[in-house]
Coordinates of C-alpha atoms in Angstrom, one line a residue:
Chain G
M26 CA -148.6 281.2 145.5
L27 CA -151.1 278.2 144.9
T28 CA -153.7 278.0 142.9
L29 CA -156.7 275.7 142.9
A30 CA -159.5 276.2 139.9
I31 CA -162.8 274.7 139.3
E32 CA -163.9 274.7 135.8
T33 CA -167.4 272.6 135.4
S34 CA -169.1 274.9 132.3
C35 CA -169.8 273.0 130.3
D36 CA -170.0 269.0 130.0
D37 CA -166.2 268.8 131.3
T38 CA -165.2 268.5 134.9
C39 CA -162.2 270.1 135.8
A40 CA -159.9 270.9 138.6
A41 CA -155.9 272.0 138.5
V42 CA -153.6 273.4 140.7
L43 CA -151.1 275.4 139.4
S44 CA -148.0 277.4 141.3
R45 CA -147.5 281.7 141.0
G46 CA -150.5 281.4 137.9
S47 CA -148.0 279.7 135.2
D48 CA -146.7 276.9 136.5
I49 CA -148.7 273.6 136.2
R50 CA -149.0 271.3 139.4
S51 CA -151.9 269.7 138.1
N52 CA -154.1 269.1 135.9
I53 CA -157.6 267.0 135.8
I54 CA -160.2 266.3 133.2
S55 CA -163.3 264.1 133.8
S56 CA -165.2 263.9 130.0
Q57 CA -169.1 263.1 129.9
V58 CA -168.4 262.7 126.7
D59 CA -169.8 258.5 126.6
I60 CA -172.9 259.8 128.9
H61 CA -174.2 262.7 126.1
R62 CA -173.0 260.5 122.8
V63 CA -176.1 258.7 122.9
Y64 CA -178.2 262.2 123.1
G65 CA -176.4 263.4 120.1
G66 CA -175.0 267.1 122.3
V67 CA -174.2 267.8 125.8
V68 CA -178.2 267.8 127.6
P69 CA -177.8 270.7 130.7
E70 CA -179.6 268.4 132.7
L71 CA -177.5 265.1 132.9
A72 CA -174.1 266.9 132.4
S73 CA -175.1 269.4 135.6
R74 CA -176.2 266.0 137.8
Q75 CA -172.7 264.2 136.2
H76 CA -170.7 267.6 137.8
L77 CA -172.5 266.7 141.0
E78 CA -170.2 263.2 140.9
N79 CA -167.6 264.4 139.6
I80 CA -166.1 266.6 141.5
D81 CA -165.6 265.9 144.9
W82 CA -162.7 263.3 143.1
V83 CA -161.8 266.0 140.6
V84 CA -160.8 268.2 142.8
K85 CA -158.9 265.5 145.1
E86 CA -157.4 264.4 142.3
A87 CA -155.9 267.6 141.9
L88 CA -154.8 268.1 145.0
S89 CA -153.7 264.6 145.4
A90 CA -151.6 265.3 141.8
A91 CA -150.5 268.3 142.9
D92 CA -148.6 266.7 146.1
V93 CA -150.8 269.4 147.9
E94 CA -153.0 269.4 150.6
L95 CA -156.0 272.2 151.0
A96 CA -154.5 274.0 153.9
D97 CA -151.6 274.2 151.1
I98 CA -154.2 276.7 148.8
D99 CA -153.8 280.4 148.6
H100 CA -156.7 280.5 146.9
V101 CA -159.5 279.2 145.3
C102 CA -160.6 280.3 141.5
V103 CA -163.8 279.0 139.6
T104 CA -165.2 279.5 136.9
C105 CA -168.6 281.7 136.4
G106 CA -170.0 282.2 133.5
P107 CA -170.7 282.0 130.3
G108 CA -171.9 278.3 130.5
L109 CA -174.7 275.7 131.5
V110 CA -176.0 277.6 134.8
G111 CA -177.3 273.8 135.7
S112 CA -173.0 273.0 135.9
L113 CA -171.4 275.8 136.9
L114 CA -173.6 276.1 139.7
V115 CA -171.9 272.9 141.0
G116 CA -168.0 274.0 140.6
I117 CA -169.4 277.0 142.2
S118 CA -170.3 276.1 145.1
Y119 CA -168.3 273.3 145.7
A120 CA -165.6 276.4 145.4
K121 CA -167.5 278.6 147.9
S122 CA -167.0 276.2 150.8
L123 CA -163.5 275.5 150.0
S124 CA -163.1 279.0 150.3
F125 CA -165.0 279.7 153.1
A126 CA -163.7 276.2 154.7
C127 CA -160.8 277.3 155.2
R128 CA -160.9 281.4 154.8
L129 CA -159.3 281.4 151.4
P130 CA -159.8 284.0 148.8
L131 CA -162.3 283.3 145.9
V132 CA -161.9 284.5 141.9
G133 CA -164.7 284.2 139.9
V134 CA -163.6 283.7 135.7
N135 CA -164.6 284.8 133.3
H136 CA -164.1 281.2 130.5
V137 CA -163.7 282.9 127.4
E138 CA -161.1 284.9 129.0
G139 CA -159.4 281.3 130.3
H140 CA -159.4 280.9 126.8
L141 CA -158.3 283.4 124.9
M142 CA -155.6 283.4 127.5
S143 CA -154.7 280.2 127.0
P144 CA -152.0 280.1 124.3
L145 CA -149.8 281.6 127.3
L146 CA -149.7 278.8 129.0
T147 CA -146.9 277.3 126.6
A148 CA -143.2 278.0 126.5
D149 CA -143.9 279.8 123.2
R150 CA -145.8 282.5 123.7
P151 CA -147.0 285.4 122.1
D152 CA -146.3 288.9 123.4
F153 CA -148.8 291.9 123.7
P154 CA -150.4 293.1 122.1
F155 CA -151.1 289.9 119.8
V156 CA -155.3 288.9 118.3
G157 CA -156.6 285.9 120.2
L158 CA -159.7 283.7 118.8
V159 CA -161.4 281.8 120.8
V160 CA -162.6 279.1 118.3
S161 CA -164.6 275.8 120.5
G162 CA -168.3 274.3 120.6
G163 CA -169.3 277.4 122.5
H164 CA -167.3 280.2 121.6
T165 CA -166.6 281.8 117.9
S166 CA -164.7 285.3 118.6
I167 CA -161.6 287.5 117.7
Y168 CA -160.0 290.0 120.2
L169 CA -157.5 292.4 119.9
V170 CA -155.5 291.4 123.5
R171 CA -153.6 294.9 124.3
G172 CA -152.3 292.8 127.6
W173 CA -154.3 291.3 131.2
H174 CA -157.8 292.0 131.3
D175 CA -157.8 294.7 128.5
Y176 CA -159.9 293.2 125.9
V177 CA -161.2 294.9 122.2
L178 CA -163.5 292.6 121.4
L179 CA -163.3 293.2 117.0
G180 CA -165.6 290.2 116.0
R181 CA -167.9 287.2 117.4
T182 CA -170.5 284.5 115.1
I183 CA -173.8 286.4 114.4
D184 CA -175.3 282.9 114.8
D185 CA -173.6 279.2 115.5
A186 CA -169.9 278.7 116.7
A187 CA -167.7 276.7 114.4
G188 CA -167.1 273.7 116.6
E189 CA -170.9 273.7 116.7
A190 CA -171.5 273.6 113.1
F191 CA -169.0 271.0 113.2
D192 CA -171.7 268.5 115.7
K193 CA -174.6 269.5 112.7
V194 CA -172.4 268.6 110.5
A195 CA -171.2 265.1 112.1
K196 CA -175.0 264.7 112.7
M197 CA -176.3 265.4 109.6
L198 CA -173.7 262.6 108.2
D199 CA -175.1 260.8 111.2
L200 CA -170.9 260.4 112.5
G201 CA -172.5 261.0 115.8
Y202 CA -171.3 263.3 118.7
P203 CA -169.0 265.1 119.1
G204 CA -168.1 266.2 115.0
G205 CA -164.2 268.0 115.6
P206 CA -162.7 264.8 115.5
V207 CA -164.7 262.7 113.1
I208 CA -164.7 265.0 110.9
E209 CA -161.0 265.9 111.2
R210 CA -160.3 261.9 110.9
L211 CA -162.9 261.5 107.4
A212 CA -161.1 264.6 105.9
M213 CA -158.2 262.9 105.9
Q214 CA -159.5 260.5 103.1
G215 CA -161.7 263.1 101.3
N216 CA -161.2 266.0 98.4
A217 CA -161.5 269.8 100.0
E218 CA -161.5 270.9 97.2
A219 CA -164.5 268.3 95.4
I220 CA -167.3 270.6 96.7
K221 CA -168.2 274.5 97.1
F222 CA -169.2 275.0 100.2
P223 CA -169.7 278.7 100.9
R224 CA -167.5 281.2 103.2
A225 CA -169.3 284.2 104.7
Y226 CA -167.0 287.0 104.9
M227 CA -169.9 289.8 104.8
G228 CA -167.6 292.2 103.5
S229 CA -163.9 292.3 103.6
D230 CA -163.2 294.0 106.4
S231 CA -165.7 292.4 109.4
L232 CA -164.2 290.1 111.5
D233 CA -167.9 289.2 112.5
F234 CA -168.3 285.3 111.7
S235 CA -170.8 283.1 109.8
F236 CA -171.4 279.4 110.1
S237 CA -175.6 278.6 109.7
G238 CA -175.4 279.9 106.0
L239 CA -172.6 276.8 105.4
K240 CA -174.0 274.0 107.7
T241 CA -177.4 275.0 105.7
S242 CA -175.7 274.6 102.3
V243 CA -174.2 271.2 103.4
R244 CA -177.8 270.0 104.1
T245 CA -179.3 270.9 101.1
F246 CA -176.0 269.0 99.5
L247 CA -176.5 266.0 100.9
E248 CA -180.6 266.1 100.0
K249 CA -179.8 266.3 96.3
N250 CA -177.0 263.6 96.4
E251 CA -178.8 261.5 98.5
K252 CA -178.1 258.4 96.3
L253 CA -173.7 259.2 96.4
L254 CA -174.0 258.6 100.3
P255 CA -171.5 256.9 102.2
G256 CA -168.7 257.2 99.2
I257 CA -169.1 260.9 99.1
I258 CA -168.4 261.5 103.4
P259 CA -165.1 262.3 103.4
D260 CA -164.8 264.9 100.5
V261 CA -167.8 266.3 102.5
A262 CA -166.6 267.0 105.4
A263 CA -162.6 267.6 104.2
S264 CA -165.4 270.4 101.9
F265 CA -166.9 271.5 104.9
Q266 CA -164.2 271.6 107.3
A267 CA -161.7 273.7 104.5
A268 CA -164.1 276.1 104.2
V269 CA -163.7 276.8 108.6
A270 CA -160.0 276.4 108.4
D271 CA -160.7 279.5 105.1
V272 CA -163.2 281.3 107.7
I273 CA -161.3 281.1 110.2
T274 CA -157.9 282.2 108.9
R275 CA -158.8 285.3 106.5
K276 CA -160.2 286.8 109.3
A277 CA -157.7 286.6 111.6
L278 CA -155.0 287.6 109.7
R279 CA -157.2 290.3 108.4
A280 CA -157.6 291.5 112.3
A281 CA -153.8 291.4 112.6
Q282 CA -153.4 293.6 109.2
I283 CA -156.6 296.2 110.5
N284 CA -154.2 296.2 113.7
G285 CA -150.8 296.3 113.2
I286 CA -150.1 293.3 114.4
N287 CA -148.2 290.0 113.9
A288 CA -148.9 287.8 116.3
I289 CA -151.6 285.6 116.2
A290 CA -153.5 283.2 119.0
L291 CA -155.5 280.5 118.8
A292 CA -157.3 279.1 121.6
G293 CA -160.9 276.5 122.0
G294 CA -161.2 273.4 121.1
V295 CA -161.7 273.7 117.5
S296 CA -157.9 274.9 117.4
C297 CA -156.9 271.2 118.3
N298 CA -158.0 270.4 114.4
Q299 CA -154.6 270.3 112.8
A300 CA -155.9 270.6 109.4
I301 CA -157.5 274.1 110.3
R302 CA -154.0 275.0 112.3
D303 CA -152.4 274.0 109.8
H304 CA -153.8 276.1 107.0
L305 CA -153.9 279.3 109.5
F306 CA -150.1 279.0 110.7
R307 CA -149.5 278.2 106.2
A308 CA -151.4 281.5 105.7
A309 CA -150.1 283.4 108.6
S310 CA -146.2 282.6 107.7
A311 CA -146.9 283.7 103.8
Q312 CA -147.7 287.1 105.7
G313 CA -144.7 286.6 107.6
M314 CA -147.1 287.0 111.2
K315 CA -146.6 283.9 114.1
V316 CA -149.4 281.4 115.1
H317 CA -149.3 280.6 118.9
V318 CA -151.2 277.2 119.9
A319 CA -151.8 275.9 123.0
Q320 CA -151.8 272.3 123.5
P321 CA -154.4 270.1 123.1
V322 CA -154.9 269.4 126.4
L323 CA -155.4 273.2 127.3
C324 CA -157.3 273.7 124.2
T325 CA -160.5 272.0 125.7
D326 CA -162.0 273.1 128.6
N327 CA -159.3 272.7 131.2
A328 CA -159.6 274.0 134.9
V329 CA -155.6 275.5 134.5
M330 CA -156.5 278.4 132.0
I331 CA -159.2 279.3 134.3
G332 CA -156.4 279.4 137.2
Q333 CA -154.0 281.4 135.5
V334 CA -156.5 284.4 134.6
G335 CA -158.1 283.8 138.4
Y336 CA -154.0 284.1 139.6
R337 CA -153.9 287.3 138.0
L338 CA -157.4 288.6 139.4
H339 CA -156.3 288.0 142.9
R340 CA -152.5 289.8 142.4
Q341 CA -154.8 292.7 140.9
G342 CA -156.4 292.4 144.0
R343 CA -159.8 291.3 142.9
S344 CA -162.2 289.1 145.1
D345 CA -165.8 287.4 145.1
D346 CA -168.1 287.4 148.2
L347 CA -170.3 284.5 149.4
G348 CA -172.7 285.6 146.4
L349 CA -171.1 284.6 143.3
N350 CA -174.0 283.1 141.3
A351 CA -173.6 281.5 138.0
F352 CA -174.3 283.4 135.0
S353 CA -174.9 281.7 131.2
R354 CA -174.2 284.2 129.2
L355 CA -171.4 287.6 130.4
R356 CA -169.3 289.5 128.2
L357 CA -165.5 289.8 127.7
Chain I
M5 CA -171.5 268.1 169.6
Y6 CA -172.3 271.0 167.0
T7 CA -173.8 270.4 163.8
L8 CA -174.9 271.8 160.6
A9 CA -178.1 270.8 158.9
V10 CA -179.2 272.7 155.5
D11 CA -182.5 272.0 153.5
S12 CA -181.9 273.7 150.0
S13 CA -184.3 270.9 148.1
T14 CA -187.8 273.2 147.9
S15 CA -188.0 277.4 147.4
L16 CA -187.0 278.2 151.1
S17 CA -183.2 278.2 152.1
S18 CA -183.0 277.0 155.3
V19 CA -179.6 276.2 157.4
V20 CA -179.6 275.9 161.2
V21 CA -177.0 274.9 163.8
L22 CA -178.0 272.8 166.7
E23 CA -176.0 271.7 170.0
N24 CA -177.0 267.9 170.3
S25 CA -180.7 268.3 170.0
T26 CA -181.6 272.7 170.3
V27 CA -181.3 275.3 167.7
R28 CA -178.6 277.7 168.7
A29 CA -179.5 279.6 165.1
Q30 CA -181.5 279.4 162.2
L31 CA -181.7 280.7 159.4
I32 CA -185.6 280.6 156.7
Q33 CA -185.4 283.1 153.5
T34 CA -187.4 282.6 150.6
V35 CA -184.9 282.6 148.0
H36 CA -185.7 285.3 145.0
T37 CA -183.3 284.0 142.3
T38 CA -181.1 280.6 143.2
H39 CA -180.0 279.1 146.1
S40 CA -176.4 279.8 144.6
D41 CA -177.0 283.2 146.3
C42 CA -177.9 283.2 149.4
L43 CA -176.7 279.3 150.9
M44 CA -172.8 280.1 151.8
P45 CA -173.8 283.8 152.9
A46 CA -177.1 282.2 154.9
I47 CA -174.1 279.5 156.4
E48 CA -172.2 282.3 157.6
T49 CA -174.5 284.8 159.0
V50 CA -175.7 281.2 161.2
L51 CA -172.8 280.2 162.4
Q52 CA -172.4 283.7 163.5
C53 CA -175.6 284.2 165.5
A54 CA -174.5 280.5 166.8
G55 CA -171.5 282.3 168.2
I56 CA -169.1 279.3 166.8
D57 CA -166.6 278.6 164.4
R58 CA -166.9 276.5 161.5
E59 CA -163.6 274.6 162.9
E60 CA -165.7 273.7 165.7
L61 CA -168.8 271.5 163.6
D62 CA -168.8 268.2 164.5
Q63 CA -171.5 266.8 161.8
L64 CA -173.0 267.8 158.5
V65 CA -176.2 267.2 157.4
V66 CA -178.0 268.0 154.0
C67 CA -181.2 267.4 152.0
R68 CA -181.0 264.9 149.3
G69 CA -184.0 265.5 148.1
P70 CA -186.9 265.2 146.6
G71 CA -187.6 268.5 145.2
S72 CA -185.5 271.2 142.9
F73 CA -182.5 269.3 140.7
S74 CA -180.7 272.9 140.8
G75 CA -181.5 273.7 145.2
L76 CA -180.6 270.0 145.8
R77 CA -177.1 270.0 143.7
I78 CA -176.3 273.7 145.3
G79 CA -177.1 273.0 148.6
I80 CA -175.1 269.3 148.6
A81 CA -172.3 270.4 146.0
A82 CA -171.9 273.4 148.9
M83 CA -171.7 270.3 151.4
N84 CA -170.0 268.1 150.3
G85 CA -166.8 271.0 149.9
L86 CA -167.2 271.6 153.3
A87 CA -167.0 268.3 154.8
M88 CA -163.7 268.2 152.7
A89 CA -162.6 270.6 153.3
L90 CA -163.1 270.8 157.2
K91 CA -162.3 267.2 158.2
V92 CA -166.2 266.5 159.1
P93 CA -168.6 264.0 158.6
L94 CA -171.3 264.2 155.8
F95 CA -175.2 263.1 157.1
S96 CA -177.9 262.9 154.6
F97 CA -181.5 262.8 155.2
V98 CA -184.4 262.9 152.7
N99 CA -187.1 265.6 153.3
L100 CA -190.3 263.2 152.9
D101 CA -188.8 260.8 156.4
L102 CA -188.5 264.5 157.9
M103 CA -191.8 265.5 157.5
A104 CA -193.0 261.7 158.4
L105 CA -191.1 261.9 161.6
Q106 CA -191.9 265.4 162.4
F107 CA -196.2 264.1 162.1
S108 CA -195.1 261.0 163.2
W109 CA -198.1 261.9 165.9
W110 CA -201.1 261.0 163.4
R111 CA -201.5 258.0 164.4
G112 CA -202.4 255.7 160.5
V113 CA -201.1 256.5 158.0
V114 CA -198.5 260.3 156.4
C115 CA -198.1 261.2 153.2
P116 CA -195.6 264.0 153.1
V117 CA -195.9 265.1 149.6
V118 CA -193.5 268.2 147.9
D119 CA -194.5 269.8 144.2
A120 CA -191.9 268.2 141.5
R121 CA -193.8 270.6 139.0
K122 CA -195.1 269.2 136.2
G123 CA -198.5 269.3 137.5
Q124 CA -197.1 266.3 140.3
L125 CA -195.9 265.7 143.4
Y126 CA -193.2 263.9 145.3
W127 CA -194.4 261.6 148.0
A128 CA -193.9 258.3 150.3
L129 CA -196.2 256.6 152.3
Y130 CA -195.3 256.1 156.1
A131 CA -197.2 253.9 159.1
T132 CA -197.1 255.9 162.1
G133 CA -197.5 255.3 165.3
G134 CA -197.5 257.8 167.8
P135 CA -194.2 260.8 168.5
G136 CA -191.3 259.2 167.4
S137 CA -193.1 256.1 165.7
W138 CA -193.0 255.8 162.2
K139 CA -191.7 253.6 159.1
K140 CA -191.9 253.6 155.5
I141 CA -194.4 251.3 153.6
S142 CA -193.6 252.5 150.2
D143 CA -190.7 253.4 147.9
Y144 CA -190.2 257.6 147.3
A145 CA -192.2 258.6 144.0
V146 CA -193.5 261.1 142.0
D147 CA -197.6 260.6 140.5
D148 CA -200.0 263.2 139.7
P149 CA -202.5 264.2 142.5
E150 CA -205.1 261.3 141.9
V151 CA -202.3 258.6 141.2
V152 CA -201.5 260.1 145.1
V153 CA -204.8 259.6 146.5
S154 CA -205.5 257.0 145.1
R155 CA -202.7 255.0 147.1
L156 CA -203.6 256.2 150.0
Q157 CA -204.7 252.9 151.2
T158 CA -206.5 254.7 154.1
A159 CA -209.2 257.4 154.0
D160 CA -207.8 258.5 157.6
A161 CA -204.2 259.4 156.4
L162 CA -202.6 262.6 156.5
I163 CA -200.6 263.9 153.3
V164 CA -198.7 266.9 154.8
G165 CA -195.9 269.2 153.0
P166 CA -195.3 271.5 150.9
G167 CA -196.6 270.0 147.9
V168 CA -200.4 270.2 149.4
D169 CA -201.2 273.3 149.0
G170 CA -200.2 274.5 145.6
Y171 CA -202.4 270.5 144.7
R172 CA -205.0 270.6 147.5
G173 CA -207.4 271.1 144.2
D174 CA -206.2 268.4 142.5
L175 CA -206.1 266.2 145.8
T176 CA -209.9 266.8 147.3
A177 CA -211.1 266.3 143.7
A178 CA -209.6 262.7 143.4
A179 CA -211.3 261.9 146.6
A180 CA -214.3 259.8 146.9
E181 CA -214.2 261.6 150.7
P182 CA -212.5 264.3 152.5
L183 CA -208.8 264.0 153.1
H184 CA -206.8 265.1 156.3
L185 CA -205.1 268.0 154.7
L186 CA -202.1 270.1 156.3
G187 CA -200.2 272.4 153.7
L188 CA -196.9 273.4 155.7
P189 CA -194.0 275.8 154.2
A190 CA -191.1 273.9 153.0
G191 CA -189.4 276.1 155.9
M192 CA -191.5 275.0 158.4
M193 CA -190.1 271.3 158.2
N194 CA -188.3 270.7 162.0
L195 CA -184.7 270.8 161.0
A196 CA -184.2 270.4 164.5
L197 CA -185.2 266.7 164.2
V198 CA -182.2 266.0 161.7
N199 CA -180.0 264.3 164.1
E200 CA -183.3 261.2 165.3
L201 CA -183.3 260.9 161.2
L202 CA -179.5 259.9 161.1
P203 CA -178.6 256.6 163.0
G204 CA -181.7 255.1 160.8
A205 CA -181.7 253.5 157.1
D206 CA -180.6 256.6 155.4
R207 CA -177.6 256.7 156.7
E208 CA -174.9 257.6 153.7
T209 CA -172.1 257.1 155.8
D210 CA -170.0 255.5 158.3
G211 CA -168.5 258.4 159.7
E212 CA -165.2 257.8 158.9
N213 CA -164.0 261.1 156.4
T214 CA -161.6 259.7 155.3
D215 CA -163.4 257.2 152.7
R216 CA -167.0 259.2 152.8
A217 CA -169.5 258.2 150.9
L218 CA -170.3 261.2 148.1
V219 CA -173.6 262.2 149.1
L220 CA -175.8 262.6 145.8
P221 CA -179.1 264.4 145.3
L222 CA -182.3 261.6 145.3
Y223 CA -184.1 262.9 141.6
I224 CA -186.5 259.8 141.1
R225 CA -187.5 261.9 138.8
P226 CA -185.6 261.2 135.4
S227 CA -183.8 263.5 133.6
D228 CA -186.5 265.0 130.6
A229 CA -183.6 263.5 127.2
E230 CA -183.6 260.1 129.4
I231 CA -187.6 259.7 129.3
N232 CA -187.3 260.8 125.9
L233 CA -184.9 258.6 124.9
A234 CA -186.7 256.0 126.6
K235 CA -189.5 256.5 125.1
R236 CA -188.1 256.7 121.1
H237 CA -186.1 253.2 122.2
A238 CA -190.2 252.2 122.9
G239 CA -191.2 253.2 119.7
Q240 CA -188.9 251.7 118.2
E241 CA -189.5 247.9 119.8
N242 CA -193.3 248.3 119.3
R243 CA -192.7 249.1 114.9
R244 CA -190.4 246.1 115.6
G245 CA -193.0 244.1 117.3
Q246 CA -195.4 244.6 114.5

C-alpha cells in the first residue's frame, strides 16, 4: 500500500511517499525561508505564489526519489487545515486533481494531528497512551493521546505559539527571521540565569500556555537596558529560551502526572531546539518518565507525518470527495 | 480532439469540454465560497455530460489570469496536476486576449477589462479589424478606471468585460465623450474559442508532456508585501538623498 502525501499549510512545500503508512520512501521539502526572511515573517500571498511554483516538481521529485510512478500509488493524502488558506488550497487543488485523474481515494488530514503523531515515525516510538505536545510557530498544544484518532485536548496557548514568541523576540533583537535557530545559537554563548524573565504557569494545575507576557517582558527589559546592547543579546536569548523551556517542561510533566502516564512525545518545529529537548529529557528522566522526539526533519513541517495519519484514516474507511476544502482553523 | 478548458479567474467558475471547436458540455456557476469547492466536481460533471472519460482528453487549457489570485491558483494547480497525471499537454490563455478575440468584430480598438478590486481594473488594448483579426497593442496592466480611459487612443474604443459593470460610473465620468461600454458577465467569455488562442504567442508549452513548462498565473499586480517593501526602500533612498 503506497501513500502519496502533500503538505502546503504554511511556507514549506512538501511531498512524501510512504509504504504501509510508516516506511518512508521519500520526503521532499522545499523551504521558502529565503523569500520570507526579508519581510521578517511568512507573507501569506507570497507563500501561496511560491507553493504553486513548487508543487509540481516537489511531487514529481517525491515520486522519483521513491522510485515509483503515480500509477503505483494507492491513495493521496493532503493537509486540509489548520493553516494559511491560500497555501493550503494549492496543495489541496493539486491533490484533488491527482486523485480524480488516477481514480485514487483522497484523504484530508489535520496538520496538528500530523505533528502530534510524528514521534511514532521514530524507532523509539511511544506506546499508547502518551502525553503529546505540539510546539511550533503556529501551535502550542498538549494532548492526551489514547490511540489513533483518540485525543483529548488538555491545554493550549491562549495567545502566542512558542515558535511565534521566538520569532518576535528575534525581531526585537534584530536577529532576522526565523527566530528559533538564531536564538538557540546565541543562547549557547549566554547565561540562562542572567535575567529572570517571567514564567506564565497560570495556576499549578493549568495546562494552558501563555507567551505574550514573556514577550512583553523581553521588550520592556530591552527598552530599559538599551545601553547594554548588543553585548547582552546572548544573555537575553539564553534567559528567554530558558523561560520557554521551563514552561513547556513543567506543563508536560504536570500533564503526565495528572493522567498517570510516563511517556511524553514532543513534536513541532520548536522541538528541534536542543536546549528545550535537553531540559525536558532531564526533568522527565528525574521523575522516571520517558520523552520521545522525532528526528528534526520530521519535527518541522513535512508530508511524511501527513501520510502516516492519512494512511490510518484511509484504513478506517475515511475518504473525502472532490469538494474537499481548506480550513484556516480546524479543531483536533 | 478533446479539450478540457477551465476559467477560475473571476467569481464565476467556467468549465467546458470541446470536441475540436464544438462545445460538448459546459458548466458555468457562481462561486459562493471558493473555487476549491466547485472546480473538481464541475470537471467531473462536465466530463460526464460530455460522455468523455478523463483518459480520453487530448489536451488541457487553463486561464492564467488576470483576476482573483486565489481563484487562479486553484484552477492552475488543479490543471497542472491533471496534466501531470493524465500525461497530456497543458496550455494557458489570458482572459483579456480571449475577449479581444471574441469582440474582434469591432473595428478599431478593443479594451477588455477585469475587476482587479481596490478600485482598479486589469486591462490591455487590442487593435481589431474584423472577426478573428486582433493584435495586442499595449502591455497587460492594472490601473484606476481614469487611467484606462486616458490610454484608449481613440474615442471609438470598445470597453468590454466583466470589469465594466462595477466601474461604469468611474469610466463614464473620466471620459470627455460618451464611451462604448459593454458589460459582460465573466461566464459569457466564450471558452469555446480557446483553441484559436493556442497556436499564438501565449502558447506555454511545445506540447511535449515530458518537459512541459509549468503554467503560472499572470498576476500583473505584485503582492501588498512587495509593494510596501518597495515603498519602504524608496523612502530610505529619499532620506539618504536628502
